[in-house]
Amino acid sequence: MSKVFIDTNIFYNILFETGLTQIARKLLEDYEENMFYTSITVVNELLYISTRKHYQTTGEISGPYSLRRLIASKGYPKLIVDGIRKLLRDLEVEVLIETVGYQDMIETASSLNLLPSDTIIALTCRHYGIDTILTFDEDFKRVPWLKVIP
């Protein structure tokens, strides 16, 4: 049994029906015999983008600042929060605590040309001995210690 990290976009495409939903489902089925992991950064991103998608769908926001005001007044949609919790529980995903130092993060982001959040994810995988990531993000292909699926 191997350790497999699940990135934000896989979860998102499970929570919301998109052109990539069937591929995301198939990936999870193909790797279900493995141990699934994710991180606080992924949960953070997933909560934010799912909340934004929900409020855009309802027509309640038009831009990022209106989302901040809406969250301050209405909070996070119960449907989204419950959906994320259920997805993580049903897939038996362990959410990892990140132990990334800022110097390592800046050095790795600079040397691999990664966004900061992607760098934190990559370094978290390395720290926990995870060498496989399920993601649609091509940037992870620049990370030498990760095998990117698909």
CSV table of N, CA and C in Angstrom, one decimal, residues 5-71:
chain,number,residue,atom,x,y,z
A,5,PHE,N,-1.1,11.5,-2.4
A,5,PHE,CA,-1.5,12.8,-2.0
A,5,PHE,C,-2.6,13.3,-3.0
A,6,ILE,N,-3.7,13.8,-2.5
A,6,ILE,CA,-4.8,14.3,-3.3
A,6,ILE,C,-4.8,15.8,-3.3
A,7,ASP,N,-4.7,16.4,-4.5
A,7,ASP,CA,-4.6,17.9,-4.6
A,7,ASP,C,-6.0,18.5,-4.7
A,8,THR,N,-6.1,19.8,-4.5
A,8,THR,CA,-7.3,20.5,-4.4
A,8,THR,C,-8.2,20.3,-5.6
A,9,ASN,N,-7.7,20.3,-6.8
A,9,ASN,CA,-8.5,20.2,-8.0
A,9,ASN,C,-9.2,18.8,-8.2
A,10,ILE,N,-8.6,17.8,-7.6
A,10,ILE,CA,-9.3,16.5,-7.7
A,10,ILE,C,-10.6,16.6,-6.8
A,11,PHE,N,-10.4,17.1,-5.6
A,11,PHE,CA,-11.6,17.2,-4.7
A,11,PHE,C,-12.6,18.1,-5.3
A,12,TYR,N,-12.2,19.2,-5.9
A,12,TYR,CA,-13.1,20.2,-6.5
A,12,TYR,C,-14.0,19.5,-7.6
A,13,ASN,N,-13.3,18.7,-8.4
A,13,ASN,CA,-14.0,18.1,-9.5
A,13,ASN,C,-14.9,16.9,-9.1
A,14,ILE,N,-14.7,16.5,-7.8
A,14,ILE,CA,-15.7,15.5,-7.2
A,14,ILE,C,-16.9,16.3,-6.7
A,15,LEU,N,-16.6,17.4,-6.0
A,15,LEU,CA,-17.7,18.1,-5.3
A,15,LEU,C,-18.6,18.8,-6.4
A,16,PHE,N,-18.0,19.3,-7.5
A,16,PHE,CA,-18.8,20.0,-8.5
A,16,PHE,C,-18.7,19.2,-9.8
A,17,GLU,N,-19.8,19.1,-10.5
A,17,GLU,CA,-19.8,18.4,-11.8
A,17,GLU,C,-19.1,19.3,-12.8
A,18,THR,N,-18.0,18.8,-13.4
A,18,THR,CA,-17.2,19.5,-14.4
A,18,THR,C,-16.8,18.5,-15.5
A,19,GLY,N,-16.1,19.0,-16.5
A,19,GLY,CA,-15.6,18.2,-17.5
A,19,GLY,C,-14.6,17.2,-17.1
A,20,LEU,N,-14.0,17.4,-15.9
A,20,LEU,CA,-13.0,16.5,-15.3
A,20,LEU,C,-13.5,15.6,-14.2
A,21,THR,N,-14.8,15.7,-13.9
A,21,THR,CA,-15.3,14.9,-12.8
A,21,THR,C,-15.1,13.4,-13.0
A,22,GLN,N,-15.4,12.9,-14.2
A,22,GLN,CA,-15.3,11.4,-14.5
A,22,GLN,C,-13.8,11.0,-14.3
A,23,ILE,N,-12.9,11.8,-14.8
A,23,ILE,CA,-11.5,11.4,-14.7
A,23,ILE,C,-11.1,11.4,-13.2
A,24,ALA,N,-11.5,12.4,-12.4
A,24,ALA,CA,-11.2,12.5,-11.0
A,24,ALA,C,-11.8,11.3,-10.3
A,25,ARG,N,-13.0,10.9,-10.6
A,25,ARG,CA,-13.6,9.7,-10.0
A,25,ARG,C,-12.8,8.4,-10.3
A,26,LYS,N,-12.4,8.3,-11.6
A,26,LYS,CA,-11.6,7.1,-12.0
A,26,LYS,C,-10.3,7.1,-11.3
A,27,LEU,N,-9.6,8.2,-11.2
A,27,LEU,CA,-8.3,8.2,-10.5
A,27,LEU,C,-8.5,7.7,-9.0
A,28,LEU,N,-9.5,8.2,-8.3
A,28,LEU,CA,-9.7,7.8,-7.0
A,28,LEU,C,-10.1,6.3,-6.9
A,29,GLU,N,-10.8,5.8,-7.8
A,29,GLU,CA,-11.1,4.4,-7.9
A,29,GLU,C,-9.8,3.6,-8.1
A,30,ASP,N,-9.0,4.0,-9.1
A,30,ASP,CA,-7.8,3.3,-9.4
A,30,ASP,C,-6.8,3.2,-8.3
A,31,TYR,N,-6.8,4.2,-7.4
A,31,TYR,CA,-5.9,4.3,-6.3
A,31,TYR,C,-6.5,4.0,-5.0
A,32,GLU,N,-7.7,3.5,-4.9
A,32,GLU,CA,-8.4,3.4,-3.6
A,32,GLU,C,-7.7,2.4,-2.7
A,33,GLU,N,-6.9,1.5,-3.2
A,33,GLU,CA,-6.2,0.6,-2.3
A,33,GLU,C,-5.0,1.2,-1.6
A,34,ASN,N,-4.7,2.5,-1.9
A,34,ASN,CA,-3.6,3.2,-1.2
A,34,ASN,C,-4.1,4.0,-0.1
A,35,MET,N,-3.2,4.6,0.7
A,35,MET,CA,-3.5,5.5,1.7
A,35,MET,C,-3.6,6.9,1.2
A,36,PHE,N,-4.7,7.6,1.4
A,36,PHE,CA,-4.9,8.9,0.9
A,36,PHE,C,-4.5,10.0,1.9
A,37,TYR,N,-3.8,11.0,1.4
A,37,TYR,CA,-3.4,12.1,2.2
A,37,TYR,C,-3.7,13.4,1.5
A,38,THR,N,-3.9,14.5,2.3
A,38,THR,CA,-4.0,15.8,1.8
A,38,THR,C,-3.4,16.7,2.9
A,39,SER,N,-3.5,18.0,2.7
A,39,SER,CA,-2.9,18.9,3.7
A,39,SER,C,-3.9,20.1,4.0
A,40,ILE,N,-3.5,20.8,5.1
A,40,ILE,CA,-4.3,22.0,5.5
A,40,ILE,C,-4.4,23.0,4.3
A,41,THR,N,-3.3,23.2,3.6
A,41,THR,CA,-3.3,24.1,2.4
A,41,THR,C,-4.4,23.7,1.4
A,42,VAL,N,-4.5,22.4,1.1
A,42,VAL,CA,-5.5,21.9,0.2
A,42,VAL,C,-6.9,22.1,0.7
A,43,VAL,N,-7.1,21.9,2.0
A,43,VAL,CA,-8.5,22.1,2.6
A,43,VAL,C,-8.8,23.6,2.6
A,44,ASN,N,-7.8,24.4,2.8
A,44,ASN,CA,-8.0,25.9,2.8
A,44,ASN,C,-8.4,26.3,1.4
A,45,GLU,N,-7.7,25.8,0.4
A,45,GLU,CA,-8.0,26.2,-1.0
A,45,GLU,C,-9.4,25.7,-1.4
A,46,LEU,N,-9.7,24.4,-1.0
A,46,LEU,CA,-10.9,23.8,-1.4
A,46,LEU,C,-12.1,24.5,-0.8
A,47,LEU,N,-12.0,24.9,0.5
A,47,LEU,CA,-13.1,25.7,1.2
A,47,LEU,C,-13.3,27.0,0.5
A,48,TYR,N,-12.2,27.7,0.2
A,48,TYR,CA,-12.3,29.0,-0.5
A,48,TYR,C,-12.9,28.9,-1.9
A,49,ILE,N,-12.4,28.1,-2.7
A,49,ILE,CA,-12.9,28.0,-4.1
A,49,ILE,C,-14.3,27.4,-4.2
A,50,SER,N,-14.6,26.5,-3.3
A,50,SER,CA,-16.0,25.9,-3.3
A,50,SER,C,-17.0,26.9,-2.8
A,51,THR,N,-16.6,27.7,-1.8
A,51,THR,CA,-17.5,28.8,-1.3
A,51,THR,C,-17.7,29.8,-2.4
A,52,ARG,N,-16.6,30.2,-3.0
A,52,ARG,CA,-16.7,31.2,-4.1
A,52,ARG,C,-17.7,30.7,-5.2
A,53,LYS,N,-17.5,29.4,-5.6
A,53,LYS,CA,-18.3,28.8,-6.7
A,53,LYS,C,-19.8,28.8,-6.2
A,54,HIS,N,-20.0,28.4,-5.0
A,54,HIS,CA,-21.4,28.4,-4.5
A,54,HIS,C,-22.1,29.7,-4.6
A,55,TYR,N,-21.4,30.8,-4.0
A,55,TYR,CA,-22.0,32.1,-4.0
A,55,TYR,C,-22.0,32.7,-5.4
A,56,GLN,N,-21.2,32.3,-6.3
A,56,GLN,CA,-21.3,32.8,-7.7
A,56,GLN,C,-22.5,32.2,-8.4
A,57,THR,N,-22.7,30.9,-8.1
A,57,THR,CA,-23.9,30.2,-8.6
A,57,THR,C,-25.2,30.8,-8.2
A,58,THR,N,-25.2,31.3,-6.9
A,58,THR,CA,-26.4,31.9,-6.4
A,58,THR,C,-26.6,33.3,-6.8
A,59,GLY,N,-25.5,33.9,-7.4
A,59,GLY,CA,-25.5,35.3,-7.9
A,59,GLY,C,-25.3,36.3,-6.8
A,60,GLU,N,-24.8,35.8,-5.6
A,60,GLU,CA,-24.6,36.7,-4.5
A,60,GLU,C,-23.3,37.5,-4.5
A,61,ILE,N,-22.3,37.1,-5.3
A,61,ILE,CA,-21.1,37.8,-5.4
A,61,ILE,C,-20.7,38.1,-6.9
A,62,SER,N,-19.8,39.1,-7.0
A,62,SER,CA,-19.3,39.4,-8.3
A,62,SER,C,-17.8,39.4,-8.4
A,63,GLY,N,-17.1,39.6,-7.2
A,63,GLY,CA,-15.7,39.6,-7.2
A,63,GLY,C,-15.1,39.1,-5.9
A,64,PRO,N,-13.8,39.1,-5.7
A,64,PRO,CA,-13.2,38.5,-4.5
A,64,PRO,C,-13.5,39.3,-3.3
A,65,TYR,N,-13.6,40.7,-3.4
A,65,TYR,CA,-13.9,41.4,-2.2
A,65,TYR,C,-15.3,41.3,-1.7
A,66,SER,N,-16.2,41.1,-2.6
A,66,SER,CA,-17.6,40.8,-2.2
A,66,SER,C,-17.7,39.5,-1.5
A,67,LEU,N,-16.9,38.5,-1.9
A,67,LEU,CA,-16.9,37.2,-1.2
A,67,LEU,C,-16.4,37.4,0.2
A,68,ARG,N,-15.4,38.2,0.5
A,68,ARG,CA,-15.0,38.4,1.9
A,68,ARG,C,-16.1,39.0,2.7
A,69,ARG,N,-16.8,40.0,2.1
A,69,ARG,CA,-17.9,40.6,2.9
A,69,ARG,C,-19.0,39.6,3.1
A,70,LEU,N,-19.3,38.8,2.1
A,70,LEU,CA,-20.4,37.8,2.3
A,70,LEU,C,-20.0,36.7,3.3
A,71,ILE,N,-18.8,36.2,3.3
A,71,ILE,CA,-18.4,35.3,4.3
A,71,ILE,C,-18.4,35.9,5.7
